[in-house]
Every structure is written in structure tokens, then in C-alpha cells.
Short mmCIF file of C-alpha atoms in Angstrom, two decimals:
data_model
loop_
_atom_site.label_atom_id
_atom_site.label_comp_id
_atom_site.label_asym_id
_atom_site.label_seq_id
_atom_site.Cartn_x
_atom_site.Cartn_y
_atom_site.Cartn_z
CA MET A 1 4.04 3.97 8.56
CA SER A 2 7.37 3.75 6.77
CA ALA A 3 8.66 5.97 3.98
CA ILE A 4 9.48 4.71 0.52
CA GLY A 5 12.48 5.63 -1.63
CA SER A 6 12.98 8.89 -3.47
CA LEU A 7 10.66 9.89 -6.27
CA PRO A 8 12.07 10.12 -9.83
CA SER A 9 12.30 13.55 -11.47
CA PRO A 10 8.66 14.55 -12.00
CA VAL A 11 6.99 14.41 -15.38
CA PHE A 12 4.29 16.59 -13.88
CA GLU A 13 3.60 18.21 -10.56
CA VAL A 14 0.69 19.86 -8.80
CA GLU A 15 1.62 22.43 -6.16
CA ARG A 16 -0.84 23.81 -3.60
CA LEU A 17 -3.69 23.57 -6.08
CA VAL A 18 -6.96 25.42 -5.39
CA LEU A 19 -9.98 25.01 -7.68
CA ASP A 20 -13.16 27.09 -7.46
CA TYR A 21 -16.47 26.95 -9.32
CA GLN A 22 -18.83 29.84 -9.96
CA THR A 23 -22.45 28.97 -9.13
CA PRO A 24 -25.64 31.08 -9.01
CA LYS A 25 -25.15 31.28 -5.24
CA GLY A 26 -21.52 32.33 -5.44
CA ILE A 27 -18.08 30.76 -5.61
CA VAL A 28 -17.76 27.16 -4.38
CA ARG A 29 -14.37 25.73 -3.48
CA ALA A 30 -13.89 22.25 -4.98
CA VAL A 31 -10.23 21.59 -4.14
CA GLU A 32 -7.99 23.19 -1.55
CA ASP A 33 -4.20 22.99 -1.15
CA VAL A 34 -3.52 19.71 -2.98
CA SER A 35 0.05 18.86 -3.98
CA PHE A 36 1.71 15.83 -5.58
CA ARG A 37 4.46 14.94 -8.04
CA VAL A 38 4.49 12.07 -10.54
CA GLY A 39 7.68 10.61 -12.01
CA LYS A 40 8.12 8.95 -15.39
CA GLY A 41 6.34 5.60 -15.58
CA GLU A 42 4.44 6.12 -12.33
CA ARG A 43 0.71 5.60 -12.05
CA LEU A 44 -0.88 7.95 -9.51
CA VAL A 45 -4.52 7.28 -8.62
CA LEU A 46 -6.73 9.99 -7.15
CA LEU A 47 -9.14 8.36 -4.71
CA GLY A 48 -11.81 9.85 -2.52
CA PRO A 49 -15.56 10.18 -1.93
CA SER A 50 -17.92 11.75 -4.46
CA GLY A 51 -17.53 15.51 -4.59
CA CYS A 52 -13.93 15.56 -3.38
CA GLY A 53 -12.65 17.08 -6.63
CA LYS A 54 -10.89 14.08 -8.22
CA SER A 55 -12.19 14.75 -11.71
CA SER A 56 -11.70 18.49 -11.28
CA ILE A 57 -8.02 17.96 -10.50
CA LEU A 58 -7.64 15.73 -13.57
CA LYS A 59 -9.36 18.33 -15.77
CA ALA A 60 -7.09 21.03 -14.37
CA VAL A 61 -4.01 18.93 -15.23
CA ALA A 62 -5.52 18.47 -18.71
CA GLY A 63 -5.76 22.25 -19.00
CA PHE A 64 -9.56 22.44 -19.10
CA ILE A 65 -9.91 24.24 -15.73
CA GLU A 66 -7.85 27.24 -14.64
CA PRO A 67 -6.65 27.04 -11.01
CA ALA A 68 -7.78 29.70 -8.56
CA ALA A 69 -4.36 29.33 -6.95
CA GLY A 70 -1.33 27.05 -7.09
CA HIS A 71 0.63 25.60 -9.98
CA ILE A 72 0.47 22.69 -12.43
CA ARG A 73 3.64 21.92 -14.39
CA ILE A 74 4.35 19.40 -17.15
CA GLN A 75 8.06 18.77 -17.70
CA GLY A 76 8.71 21.93 -15.66
CA LYS A 77 6.47 24.16 -17.79
CA GLU A 78 3.34 25.80 -16.38
CA VAL A 79 0.09 24.44 -17.79
CA LYS A 80 -1.82 27.20 -19.56
CA GLY A 81 -4.38 25.06 -21.39
CA PRO A 82 -4.80 21.73 -23.19
CA GLY A 83 -1.76 20.40 -25.04
CA PRO A 84 -0.46 17.41 -27.01
CA ASP A 85 1.69 16.39 -24.03
CA ARG A 86 -1.48 15.21 -22.24
CA ILE A 87 -4.13 12.84 -23.55
CA VAL A 88 -7.46 12.36 -21.73
CA VAL A 89 -9.64 9.24 -21.70
CA PHE A 90 -13.06 9.81 -20.11
CA GLN A 91 -15.59 7.17 -19.06
CA GLU A 92 -18.08 8.18 -21.76
CA PHE A 93 -17.90 5.91 -24.80
CA ASP A 94 -18.73 8.64 -27.33
CA GLN A 95 -15.14 9.88 -27.52
CA LEU A 96 -14.62 8.51 -31.02
CA LEU A 97 -15.50 10.36 -34.22
CA PRO A 98 -18.54 8.42 -35.49
CA TRP A 99 -17.81 9.08 -39.17
CA LYS A 100 -14.30 7.59 -38.97
CA THR A 101 -13.29 3.94 -38.72
CA VAL A 102 -11.40 2.62 -35.71
CA ARG A 103 -8.15 2.87 -37.65
CA ARG A 104 -8.85 6.46 -38.73
CA ASN A 105 -9.85 7.46 -35.20
CA VAL A 106 -6.54 6.22 -33.83
CA GLU A 107 -4.59 7.79 -36.69
CA PHE A 108 -6.34 11.14 -36.27
CA PRO A 109 -4.05 12.79 -33.65
CA LEU A 110 -0.97 11.71 -35.60
CA ARG A 111 -2.35 13.20 -38.81
CA ILE A 112 -3.14 16.46 -37.00
CA ALA A 113 0.41 16.61 -35.60
CA GLY A 114 1.82 16.19 -39.11
CA ARG A 115 5.20 14.87 -38.01
CA LEU A 116 5.01 11.35 -39.48
CA SER A 117 4.59 9.97 -42.97
CA LYS A 118 1.38 8.15 -43.94
CA ALA A 119 3.22 4.82 -43.75
CA GLU A 120 4.59 5.60 -40.28
CA ILE A 121 1.16 6.67 -39.06
CA ARG A 122 -0.42 3.49 -40.37
CA GLU A 123 2.26 1.25 -38.85
CA ARG A 124 2.16 2.90 -35.43
CA SER A 125 -1.64 2.91 -35.28
CA GLU A 126 -1.95 -0.74 -36.25
CA ARG A 127 0.73 -1.71 -33.72
CA VAL A 128 -1.14 -0.03 -30.86
CA LEU A 129 -4.49 -1.42 -32.00
CA ARG A 130 -3.02 -4.92 -31.95
CA LYS A 131 -1.85 -4.32 -28.39
CA VAL A 132 -5.39 -3.53 -27.26
CA GLY A 133 -6.89 -6.44 -29.19
CA LEU A 134 -8.69 -4.52 -31.95
CA GLU A 135 -6.79 -5.77 -34.99
CA ARG A 136 -9.96 -7.46 -36.31
CA VAL A 137 -12.08 -4.30 -36.31
CA LEU A 138 -9.66 -1.80 -37.85
CA ASP A 139 -12.13 -0.79 -40.54
CA SER A 140 -15.28 -0.89 -38.41
CA TYR A 141 -17.19 2.21 -37.34
CA PRO A 142 -17.76 3.11 -33.66
CA HIS A 143 -21.52 2.40 -33.72
CA THR A 144 -20.78 -1.27 -34.51
CA LEU A 145 -18.53 -1.75 -31.46
CA SER A 146 -19.37 -2.85 -27.93
CA GLY A 147 -18.77 -0.44 -25.06
CA GLY A 148 -15.56 -2.23 -24.09
CA MET A 149 -14.24 -2.12 -27.65
CA LYS A 150 -14.99 1.61 -27.91
CA GLN A 151 -13.04 2.17 -24.72
CA ARG A 152 -10.11 0.14 -26.03
CA ALA A 153 -10.12 2.27 -29.18
CA ALA A 154 -10.10 5.45 -27.07
CA ILE A 155 -7.16 4.10 -25.06
CA ALA A 156 -5.34 3.18 -28.29
CA ARG A 157 -5.86 6.69 -29.63
CA ALA A 158 -4.33 8.08 -26.43
CA LEU A 159 -1.34 5.72 -26.43
CA VAL A 160 -0.46 6.21 -30.09
CA THR A 161 0.60 9.82 -29.52
CA ASP A 162 3.46 9.09 -27.10
CA ALA A 163 2.18 11.93 -24.91
CA ASP A 164 4.05 12.65 -21.68
CA VAL A 165 0.97 12.04 -19.52
CA LEU A 166 -2.09 9.82 -19.92
CA LEU A 167 -5.11 11.10 -17.96
CA MET A 168 -7.96 8.65 -17.32
CA ASP A 169 -11.19 9.69 -15.60
CA GLU A 170 -13.01 6.53 -14.44
CA PRO A 171 -12.50 4.92 -17.86
CA PHE A 172 -14.00 1.56 -16.85
CA ALA A 173 -16.83 2.74 -14.60
CA ALA A 174 -19.65 2.08 -17.06
CA LEU A 175 -18.46 -1.38 -18.12
CA ASP A 176 -19.71 -4.73 -16.90
CA ALA A 177 -17.53 -6.44 -14.28
CA LEU A 178 -15.93 -8.95 -16.66
CA THR A 179 -15.00 -6.34 -19.29
CA ARG A 180 -13.76 -3.99 -16.59
CA THR A 181 -11.44 -6.65 -15.16
CA GLN A 182 -10.18 -7.50 -18.63
CA LEU A 183 -9.42 -3.88 -19.54
CA GLN A 184 -7.73 -3.26 -16.19
CA GLY A 185 -5.39 -6.12 -17.02
CA GLU A 186 -4.75 -4.83 -20.53
CA LEU A 187 -4.01 -1.36 -19.18
CA LEU A 188 -1.44 -2.82 -16.77
CA ASP A 189 0.12 -4.88 -19.58
CA LEU A 190 0.43 -1.75 -21.71
CA ALA A 191 1.83 0.22 -18.79
CA GLU A 192 4.52 -2.41 -18.29
CA GLU A 193 5.32 -2.60 -22.00
CA ILE A 194 5.19 1.11 -22.86
CA GLY A 195 5.96 2.70 -19.49
CA PHE A 196 3.56 5.64 -19.82
CA THR A 197 2.95 8.06 -16.96
CA LEU A 198 -0.64 7.91 -15.71
CA LEU A 199 -3.02 10.00 -13.63
CA PHE A 200 -6.09 7.87 -12.95
CA VAL A 201 -9.40 8.70 -11.23
CA THR A 202 -11.66 6.04 -9.74
CA HIS A 203 -14.25 5.47 -7.01
CA SER A 204 -13.13 1.85 -6.54
CA ILE A 205 -10.57 1.22 -3.80
CA GLU A 206 -9.63 -2.20 -5.18
CA GLU A 207 -9.20 -0.82 -8.71
CA ALA A 208 -7.06 2.01 -7.33
CA ILE A 209 -4.73 -0.41 -5.52
CA LEU A 210 -4.34 -2.67 -8.57
CA ILE A 211 -3.88 0.12 -11.15
CA GLY A 212 -1.76 2.57 -9.18
CA THR A 213 1.82 2.59 -8.04
CA ARG A 214 0.67 5.26 -5.57
CA LEU A 215 -2.69 6.37 -4.21
CA HIS A 216 -3.37 10.02 -3.39
CA LEU A 217 -6.28 10.08 -0.93
CA LEU A 218 -8.57 13.10 -0.80
CA SER A 219 -10.96 14.28 1.90
CA PRO A 220 -14.66 15.05 1.33
CA HIS A 221 -15.59 18.38 -0.24
CA PRO A 222 -13.57 20.50 -0.60
CA GLY A 223 -10.89 17.98 -1.53
CA ARG A 224 -7.75 18.15 0.56
CA THR A 225 -4.82 15.74 0.70
CA ILE A 226 -5.15 13.07 3.40
CA THR A 227 -2.05 11.04 2.54
CA THR A 228 -0.29 9.25 -0.32
CA ILE A 229 0.19 5.48 -0.18
CA ASP A 230 2.71 3.31 -2.01
CA THR A 231 0.96 0.40 -3.77
CA SER A 232 3.71 -0.46 -6.26
CA ASP A 233 4.09 -4.07 -5.04
CA PHE A 234 0.44 -5.00 -5.69
CA ASN A 235 -0.65 -6.62 -8.96
CA ARG A 236 -3.44 -8.73 -10.45
CA LYS A 237 -2.28 -11.81 -8.55
CA ASP A 238 -3.41 -10.07 -5.37
CA VAL A 239 -7.09 -10.07 -6.40
CA GLY A 240 -9.00 -11.81 -3.60
CA SER A 241 -5.92 -12.00 -1.38
CA ALA A 242 -5.97 -11.27 2.33
CA ARG A 243 -3.40 -8.49 2.03
CA LEU A 244 -5.41 -6.66 -0.65
CA GLU A 245 -8.55 -6.96 1.48
CA ARG A 246 -6.62 -5.67 4.48
CA LEU A 247 -5.24 -2.65 2.61
CA SER A 248 -8.67 -1.95 1.10
CA ARG A 249 -10.18 -1.79 4.60
CA GLU A 250 -7.40 0.49 5.82
CA VAL A 251 -7.79 2.84 2.85
CA HIS A 252 -11.56 2.88 3.42
CA ASP A 253 -11.00 3.87 7.04
CA LEU A 254 -8.58 6.63 6.04
CA LEU A 255 -11.22 8.02 3.68
CA PHE A 256 -14.37 7.55 5.75
CA ASN A 257 -13.40 6.70 9.34
CA PRO A 258 -10.08 8.40 10.15
CA THR A 259 -10.35 7.71 13.90
CA ALA A 260 -10.48 3.95 13.33
CA SER A 261 -7.68 4.12 10.75
CA LYS A 262 -5.19 5.29 13.38
CA GLU A 263 -5.55 1.90 15.06
CA THR A 264 -5.27 -0.21 11.89
CA ASP A 265 -2.67 1.47 9.66
CA ASN A 266 0.29 -0.83 10.32
CA HIS A 267 0.28 -2.08 6.73
CA VAL A 268 -0.27 1.29 5.02
CA ARG A 269 2.96 2.76 3.75
CA ALA A 270 2.60 6.53 3.49
CA VAL A 271 4.71 8.54 1.09
CA PRO A 272 6.52 11.45 2.76
CA ASP A 273 5.54 15.04 1.94
CA ARG A 274 7.32 15.82 -1.34
CA ARG A 275 7.05 19.57 -0.87
CA ALA A 276 9.03 19.47 2.36
CA ALA A 277 11.57 16.93 1.16
CA HIS A 278 12.04 18.45 -2.34
CA ILE A 279 12.60 14.94 -3.70
#
């Protein structure tokens, strides 16, 4: 395995994170000693088996879960709760306010912030809605939209705020295969155009490779870091390619068959430990 170049100054960082849950039978550890840093414009994907704490980590970065130990920092400041510097897109479609039109849903966070004029809010919202292909349904209500269109509207509402970090928890999991592929492509187009910083959770190895510039692999419960892999040179043209299939198999072995992965990891490029290197 070969190291990649130095990481940009982090937009956010997770340091030795521990997450616990209180249950009727006592405290259950969900995540143990997980660390990573994400630079501006990077797309880090959390990948691991069910129950490894992927969504819990994302919710902790969002400020919804308080760590039992460790630190989460956005632009160098400790996360103490939810904030406008992070926007979350979940997989559930009912994220939109049902009594507001698509346009009003996307405008809503800008109106709450109160920093822009009505004309500026309208212009920015319409521009983002055009980018996600919803210019024809600006004045429609959520109940009239397909699942894919609702998800596009939720993504537009996240992007319109210019937040430091976009957090996406399996946003395409409930969609049909064709719509999922289409929205993956649109997300990558927007990432290239806007350059947002993304933390993305998925169960799909192929989706992780295509969406992420890096993959952070987690062990089964409780989630611990296995390794981080550079996938920045993969794109949609690699769908169905031999090299994507090869990397998918190697990632699968790292997650589920670590003994076999030691014999087949020649193509996996691990990222060095950022804590030790202080990059």
C-alpha cells in the first residue's frame, strides 16, 4: 500500500471518538476510538457493516449525539450541538415541510438566517433548484413529487445554505436503481461545480467508491477504524470496469474477510494515520 499526498487543512475533524448508547440493559458502546480529518472539497465516505456506527458518527458530527469521549471540530471549533455550518440529508423523503412549495422549502433556511434580501433568496434558491433539475416544479407541493424529486429538493435545500459541511446518511438507499444512479451523477456534478465538503454514509461499496474521494472503513460493532482508502481517481466512467470490480472485492475483504485481504491488497491505497503525521 502506498501513501497519498498531504491532506488539506481540515474543514472538520473527528479525534478518538467514542459513542455510547443507554439501553434498558445498560450502556452499549457503538463507536470506539475513530479518528479522521476532512479537507475542503473532500468527500469522505463512512463504510462498514450494519451496526458499525456509521450513522451514529454522522449524527455526532451533526451535533445530535454527544460523544462519550473524543472531539469533533468544525473549522477548529468544538461541536456542541447542531449548527448552520452543517446540513444533514437523511434517506427518509419526509424531510420537506408539506405545507410549503418546493421553492419555499429551499428558501426556508435562508429566510431563517435573515442575511439576504428577498430578491437574493429567490435568485439563489432558483439557481440551485435548476442545478438539481427541479425548475419545472418550483411551485409544487411535496406530496405531488416522486421520491427522487423529493430527495433532489432536500439536497437543494442543503446546498443553498453554503454550509461548511454537507452530511448525507444513505440519501439514495430507498430509491429505485435508475433514480439512484441518476442522483449519484447529479451529486458528483454539483460537487465538482460547487466544491462542497461531504461526509457520506452508505452500505454500498460501489456507491462509496464512486461518490467518495476517500473511504473510511469501519469494523463490526463497536465501530473501529480499519483503514482509509484513497478513491479520488475513480469516477462514473469506471462503472462496470475491471478496476472498480477489483477494488470493490478488496474493500469487501477488508470489511468482512481481513485474512484474505492481506493477500489481495496490492491495488488498495491506504491513507496514512493523520493523527501521527499531523498533516
